XYZ file of C-alpha atoms in Angstrom:
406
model
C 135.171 129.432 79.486
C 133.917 132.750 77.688
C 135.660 136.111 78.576
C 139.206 137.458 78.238
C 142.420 136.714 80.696
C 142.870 140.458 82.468
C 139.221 141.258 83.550
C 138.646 137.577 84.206
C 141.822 137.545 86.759
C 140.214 140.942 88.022
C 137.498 139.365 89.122
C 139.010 136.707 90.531
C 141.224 138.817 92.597
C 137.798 141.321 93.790
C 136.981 137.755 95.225
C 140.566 136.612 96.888
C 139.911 133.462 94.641
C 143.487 134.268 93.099
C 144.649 133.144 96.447
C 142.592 130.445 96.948
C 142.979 128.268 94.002
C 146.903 127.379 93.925
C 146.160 126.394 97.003
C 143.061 123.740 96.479
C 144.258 120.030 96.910
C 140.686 118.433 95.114
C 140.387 118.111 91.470
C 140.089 120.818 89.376
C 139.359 121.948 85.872
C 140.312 125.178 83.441
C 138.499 125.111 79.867
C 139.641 127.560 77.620
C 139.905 131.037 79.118
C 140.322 128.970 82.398
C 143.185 127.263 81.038
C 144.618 130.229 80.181
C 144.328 131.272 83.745
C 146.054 128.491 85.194
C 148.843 129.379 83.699
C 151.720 132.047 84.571
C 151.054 134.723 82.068
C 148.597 135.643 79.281
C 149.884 137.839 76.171
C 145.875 138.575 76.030
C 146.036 142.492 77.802
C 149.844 141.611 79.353
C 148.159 139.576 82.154
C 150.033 138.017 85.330
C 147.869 134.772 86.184
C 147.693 132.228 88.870
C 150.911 130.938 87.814
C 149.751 126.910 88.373
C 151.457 126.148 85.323
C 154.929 127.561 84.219
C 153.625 128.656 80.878
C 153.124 131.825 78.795
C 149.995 131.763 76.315
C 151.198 133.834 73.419
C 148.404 134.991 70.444
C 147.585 133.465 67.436
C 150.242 134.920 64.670
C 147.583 137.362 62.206
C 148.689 135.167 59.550
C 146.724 131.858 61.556
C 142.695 131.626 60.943
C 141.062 131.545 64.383
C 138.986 130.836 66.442
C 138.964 126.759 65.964
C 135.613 125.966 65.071
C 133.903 122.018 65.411
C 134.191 119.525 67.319
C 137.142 117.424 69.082
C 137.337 113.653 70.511
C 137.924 112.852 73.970
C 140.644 111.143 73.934
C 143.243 109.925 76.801
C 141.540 111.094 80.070
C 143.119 110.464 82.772
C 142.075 111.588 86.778
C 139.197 111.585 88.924
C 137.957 114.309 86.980
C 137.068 112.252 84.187
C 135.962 108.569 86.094
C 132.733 107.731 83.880
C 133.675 109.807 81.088
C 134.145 107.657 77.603
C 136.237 108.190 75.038
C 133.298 108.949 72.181
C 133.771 110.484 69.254
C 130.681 112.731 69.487
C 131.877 115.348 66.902
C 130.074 112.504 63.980
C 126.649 113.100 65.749
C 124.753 116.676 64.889
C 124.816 118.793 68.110
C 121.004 118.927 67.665
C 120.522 114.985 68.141
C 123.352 114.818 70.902
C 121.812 117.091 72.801
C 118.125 115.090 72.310
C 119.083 112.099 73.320
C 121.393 113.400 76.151
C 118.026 115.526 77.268
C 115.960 112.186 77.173
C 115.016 109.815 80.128
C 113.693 106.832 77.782
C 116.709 105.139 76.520
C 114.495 103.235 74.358
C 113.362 106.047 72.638
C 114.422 105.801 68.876
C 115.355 109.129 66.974
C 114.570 109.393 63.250
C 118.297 110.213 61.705
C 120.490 109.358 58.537
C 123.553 108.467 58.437
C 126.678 109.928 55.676
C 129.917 108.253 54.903
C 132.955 109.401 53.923
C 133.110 108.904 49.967
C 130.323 109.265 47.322
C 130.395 109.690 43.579
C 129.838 112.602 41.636
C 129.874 113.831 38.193
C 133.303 113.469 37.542
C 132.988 109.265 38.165
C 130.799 108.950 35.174
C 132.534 111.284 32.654
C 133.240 107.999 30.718
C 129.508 107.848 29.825
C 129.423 109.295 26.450
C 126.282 111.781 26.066
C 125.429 109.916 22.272
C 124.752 106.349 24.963
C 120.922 105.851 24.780
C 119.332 107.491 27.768
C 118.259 104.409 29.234
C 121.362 102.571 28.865
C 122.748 105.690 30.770
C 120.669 105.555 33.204
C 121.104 102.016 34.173
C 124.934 102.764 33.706
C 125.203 105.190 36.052
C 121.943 103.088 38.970
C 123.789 100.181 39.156
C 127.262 102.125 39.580
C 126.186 103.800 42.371
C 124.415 100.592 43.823
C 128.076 98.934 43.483
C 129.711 101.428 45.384
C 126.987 101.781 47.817
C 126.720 98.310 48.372
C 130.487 98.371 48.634
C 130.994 100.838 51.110
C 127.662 100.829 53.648
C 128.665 96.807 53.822
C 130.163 96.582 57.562
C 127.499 99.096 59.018
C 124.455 97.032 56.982
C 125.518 93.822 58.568
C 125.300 95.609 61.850
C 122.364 97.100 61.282
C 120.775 94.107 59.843
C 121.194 91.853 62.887
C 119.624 94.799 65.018
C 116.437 94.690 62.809
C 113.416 93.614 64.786
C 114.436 94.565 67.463
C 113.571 97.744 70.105
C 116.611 99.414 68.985
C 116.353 100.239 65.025
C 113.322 100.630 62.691
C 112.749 101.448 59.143
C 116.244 101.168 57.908
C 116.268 102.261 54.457
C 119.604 102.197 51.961
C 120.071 104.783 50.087
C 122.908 104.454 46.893
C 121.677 107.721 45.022
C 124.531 109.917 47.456
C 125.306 106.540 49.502
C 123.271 107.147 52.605
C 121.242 105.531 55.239
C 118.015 106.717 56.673
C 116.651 104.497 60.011
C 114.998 105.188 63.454
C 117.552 104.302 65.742
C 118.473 104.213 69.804
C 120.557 106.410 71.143
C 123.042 103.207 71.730
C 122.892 102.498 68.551
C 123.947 105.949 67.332
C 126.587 106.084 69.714
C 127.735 102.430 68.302
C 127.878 103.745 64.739
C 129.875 106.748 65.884
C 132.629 105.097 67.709
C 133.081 101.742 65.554
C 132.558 102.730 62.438
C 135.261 104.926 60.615
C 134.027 105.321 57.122
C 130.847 106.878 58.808
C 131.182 111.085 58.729
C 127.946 112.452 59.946
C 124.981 111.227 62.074
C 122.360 113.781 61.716
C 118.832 114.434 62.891
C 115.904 113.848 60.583
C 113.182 115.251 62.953
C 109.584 115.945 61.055
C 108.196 118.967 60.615
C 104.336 120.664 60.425
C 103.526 121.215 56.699
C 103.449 124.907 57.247
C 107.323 124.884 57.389
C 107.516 122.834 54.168
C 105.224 125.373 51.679
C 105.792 128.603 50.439
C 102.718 131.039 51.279
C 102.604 133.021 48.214
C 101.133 136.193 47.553
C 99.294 136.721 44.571
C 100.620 139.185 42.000
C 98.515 140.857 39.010
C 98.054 139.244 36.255
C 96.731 136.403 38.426
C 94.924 138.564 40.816
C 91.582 136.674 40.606
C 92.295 134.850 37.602
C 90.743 132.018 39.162
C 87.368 133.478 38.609
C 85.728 132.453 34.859
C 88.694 130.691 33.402
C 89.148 130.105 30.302
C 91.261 127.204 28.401
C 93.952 127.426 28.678
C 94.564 129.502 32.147
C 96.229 132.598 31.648
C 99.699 131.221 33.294
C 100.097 128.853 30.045
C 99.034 131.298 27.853
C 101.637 134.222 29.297
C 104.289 131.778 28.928
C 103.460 130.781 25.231
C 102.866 127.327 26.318
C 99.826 126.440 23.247
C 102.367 127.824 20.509
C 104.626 124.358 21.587
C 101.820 122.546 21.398
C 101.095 123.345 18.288
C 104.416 121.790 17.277
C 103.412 118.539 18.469
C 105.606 118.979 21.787
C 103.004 118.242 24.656
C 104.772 116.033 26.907
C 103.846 112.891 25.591
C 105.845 110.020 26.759
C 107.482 111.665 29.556
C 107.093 110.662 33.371
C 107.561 113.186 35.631
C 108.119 112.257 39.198
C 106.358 114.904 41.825
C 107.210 114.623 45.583
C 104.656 116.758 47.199
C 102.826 116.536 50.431
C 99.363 114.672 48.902
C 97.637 114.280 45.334
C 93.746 113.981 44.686
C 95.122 112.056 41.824
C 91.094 110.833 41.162
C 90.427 115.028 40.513
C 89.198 114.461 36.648
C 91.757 116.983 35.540
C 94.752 115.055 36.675
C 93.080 111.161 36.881
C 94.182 110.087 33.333
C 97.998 111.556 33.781
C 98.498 109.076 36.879
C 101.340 107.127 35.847
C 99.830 103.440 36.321
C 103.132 101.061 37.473
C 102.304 97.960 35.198
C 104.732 96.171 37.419
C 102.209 95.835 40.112
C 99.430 94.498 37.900
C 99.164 91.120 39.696
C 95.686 90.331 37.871
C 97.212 91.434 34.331
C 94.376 93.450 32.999
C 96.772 96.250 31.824
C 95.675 98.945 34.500
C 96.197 99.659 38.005
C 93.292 102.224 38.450
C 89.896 101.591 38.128
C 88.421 104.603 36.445
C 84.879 106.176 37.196
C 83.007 109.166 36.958
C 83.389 112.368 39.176
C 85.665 111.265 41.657
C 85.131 107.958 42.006
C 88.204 106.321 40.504
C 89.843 103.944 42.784
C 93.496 101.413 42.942
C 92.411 98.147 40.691
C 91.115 95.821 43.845
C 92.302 92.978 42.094
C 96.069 94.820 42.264
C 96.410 94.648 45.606
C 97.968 91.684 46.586
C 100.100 92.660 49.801
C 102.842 91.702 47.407
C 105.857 93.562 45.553
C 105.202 92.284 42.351
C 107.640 94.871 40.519
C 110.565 94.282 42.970
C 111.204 97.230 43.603
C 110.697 97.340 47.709
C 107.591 99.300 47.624
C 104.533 96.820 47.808
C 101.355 97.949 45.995
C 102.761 101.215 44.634
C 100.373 101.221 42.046
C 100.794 104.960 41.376
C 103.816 105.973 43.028
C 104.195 106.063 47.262
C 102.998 108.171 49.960
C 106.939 108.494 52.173
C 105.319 109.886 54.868
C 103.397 106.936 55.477
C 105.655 104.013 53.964
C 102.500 102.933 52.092
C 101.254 102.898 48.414
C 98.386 104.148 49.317
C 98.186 107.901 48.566
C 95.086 109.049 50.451
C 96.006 112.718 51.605
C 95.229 115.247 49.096
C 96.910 118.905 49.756
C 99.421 120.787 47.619
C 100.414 118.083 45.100
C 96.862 118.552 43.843
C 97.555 122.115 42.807
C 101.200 121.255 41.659
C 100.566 117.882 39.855
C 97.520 120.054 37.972
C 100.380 122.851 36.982
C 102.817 119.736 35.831
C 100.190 117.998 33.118
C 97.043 118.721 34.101
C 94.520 118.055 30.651
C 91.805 120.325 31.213
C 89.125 117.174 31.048
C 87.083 119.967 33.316
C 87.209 122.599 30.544
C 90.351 124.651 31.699
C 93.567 123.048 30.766
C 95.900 123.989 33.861
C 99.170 121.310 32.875
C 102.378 122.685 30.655
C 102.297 119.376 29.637
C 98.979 117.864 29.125
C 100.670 114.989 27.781
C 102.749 113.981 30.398
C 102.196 111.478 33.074
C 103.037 111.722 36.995
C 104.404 109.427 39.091
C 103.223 110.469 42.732
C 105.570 110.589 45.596
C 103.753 111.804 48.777
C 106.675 113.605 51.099
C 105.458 115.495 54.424
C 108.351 114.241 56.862
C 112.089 114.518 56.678
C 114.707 115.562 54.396
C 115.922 112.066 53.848
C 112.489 111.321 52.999
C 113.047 113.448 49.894
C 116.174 111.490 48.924
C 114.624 108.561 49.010
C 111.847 109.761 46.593
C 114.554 111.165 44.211
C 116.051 107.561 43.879
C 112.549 106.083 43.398
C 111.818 108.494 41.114
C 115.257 107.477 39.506
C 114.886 103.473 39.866
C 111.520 104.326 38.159
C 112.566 105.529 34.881
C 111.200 109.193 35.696
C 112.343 111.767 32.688
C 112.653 114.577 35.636
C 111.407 115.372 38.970
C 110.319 118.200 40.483
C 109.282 119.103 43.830
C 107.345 122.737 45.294
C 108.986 121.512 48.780
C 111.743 123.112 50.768
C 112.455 123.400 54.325
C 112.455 127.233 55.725
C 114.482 126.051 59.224
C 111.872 128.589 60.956
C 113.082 125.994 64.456
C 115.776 127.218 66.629
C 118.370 125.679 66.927
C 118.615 124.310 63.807
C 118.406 120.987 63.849
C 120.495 120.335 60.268
């Protein structure tokens, strides 16, 4: 199917197949330079072909955008050539996962993917919100609009999923209204089933996970922070370079802020960092105002008497005292890596004796994130449903993998 019509017909005719194949009687097949060669001449070099068909393949007019790129459905086969062949409408499904599942021998095996639909708001569907609304009342303005048209639109393929739950076919189906997704682990009949039957569905890709290595920048160290770690002094240099006590000294510190940080673990018990661990008073089951039990050195720990097994808060995240590990699906955040050094760089308070944090006053809601891209989304709208002021995240994918598989 690769090559071009005159030294493709030489060949064939170094061969005698020129001879051979207007003469075959079994089923045969010509994909794209091969149709071209079925035919009775090719404008590509003035070529004479095998003449099956009584056609002349002209060029593409200059003024035409070529070559067609993407994918096409199979539709309407007819012949022995195509007995066993379904009409599926692949081109929904990331070539990446196709060719996973149709490389697999399990066909229980489920394949971590998310799913995209057709429609989704965006800025210009809440340009009615007028900047002088409260904060908070925009903020619930603009959650529960996109849970409305989330709710709206994922409807027929949550139903379907929804009876499939519990079963060997999908796991960990997640909803996702902050850009109208769905995240799941999911057959490959499944994914097939959402690809043919559902129309409002647009893309089916592949939410593989990835070492940590791919997910954190490896930075070099530049001077003036060439061995600046070595006797600190408060406040590190960084804060200092960037004029950061001078806004202090107005009174601006951070205080009353939440900051949401998806990173890939938090020592959130490091002294530095301990008391700017957002506590979620939602989850307080024994109502003692706190969700951490504080203690020297290390030592803090979750309030005992706070976990419950139950979502107190409702917010379908049970025991997230401090935020949620989404690596995991837990509220227990017990891997310490990265986040450490970021959450001390967000609001760390110097309790050690070198204040790190551009905003010591600030508190961090912790949101664990070593897996998948969707992962990230679904920390974003936590983050979100959580009443965080921003979010930031030192994360990002470098696609070192080949082929890509997004």
């Amino acid at each position: 199917g690769v090559g071009e019509a005159s030294t493709a017909m030489k060949y064939l005719k170094q061969k005698n197949l020129e001879k051979l194949i207007p003469t075959l009687k079994q089923p045969f097949l010509g994909i794209c330079l091969g149709q071209q060669l079925l035919c009775d001449f090719s404008e590509e070099g003035a070529t004479k072909c095998l003449g099956i068909f009584d056609l002349k393949v002209k060029e593409f007019p200059s003024t035409d955008i070529v070559p067609h790129m993407g994918w096409n459905n199979l539709q309407k086969l007819q012949g022995p050539l195509f007995e066993g062949i379904s009409e599926a409408d692949n081109s929904k499904i990331h070539p990446f996962l196709l060719n996973e599942m149709q490389n697999s021998d399990n066909p229980l095996q489920k394949y971590p993917i998310y799913i995209l639909f057709n429609d989704y708001l965006t800025l210009s569907d809440f340009a009615d919100i007028s900047y002088d609304t409260p904060k908070d009342q925009r903020r619930n303005i603009v959650i529960n609009r996109l849970k409305s048209f989330s709710n709206q639109y994922q409807h027929s393929a949550r139903n379907y999923l929804s009876n499939l739950e519990g079963s060997n076919s999908v796991e960990f189906v997640e909803y996702l209204w902050i850009n109208n997704s769905i995240r799941l682990e999911a057959s490959s009949e499944v994914i097939y089933e959402l690809a043919n039957e559902f129309a409002e569905i647009s893309f089916i890709g592949y939410d593989k996970t990835h070492a940590e290595e791919m997910l954190i920048d490896n930075s070099i160290e530049r001077a003036p922070f060439i061995g600046a770690s070595v006797n600190f002094s408060a406040p590190q240099i960084g804060l200092t370079l960037i004029r950061a006590p001078q806004v202090w000294a107005l009174g601006i510190n951070g205080n009353g802020v939440l900051v949401g940080n998806s990173d890939n673990g938090f020592k959130w018990q490091h002294q530095d960092v301990v008391n700017r661990t957002f506590q979620n008073l939602g989850e307080d089951a024994n109502s003692n105002g706190k969700t951490i039990t504080y203690g020297s050195g290390l030592t803090s720990t979750y309030d005992a008497g706070d976990l419950n097994g139950v979502d107190d808060d409702g917010n379908g995240k049970v025991d997230d005292l401090v935020g949620w590990d989404f690596t995991n699906n837990s509220g227990q955040i017990t891997s310490s890596s990265h986040g450490t050094s970021t959450f001390g760089q967000v609001c760390g308070d110097g309790t050690m004796g070198t204040q790190t944090g551009v905003a010591p006053g600030a508190q961090c809601l912790l949101m664990r994130n070593s897996s998948g891209e969707s992962a990230q989304w679904s920390a974003f709208q936590y983050a979100l449903e959580m009443g965080c002021d921003i979010v930031t995240s030192s994360l990002s994918w470098k696609w070192y993998m080949n082929p890509k598989h997004n």
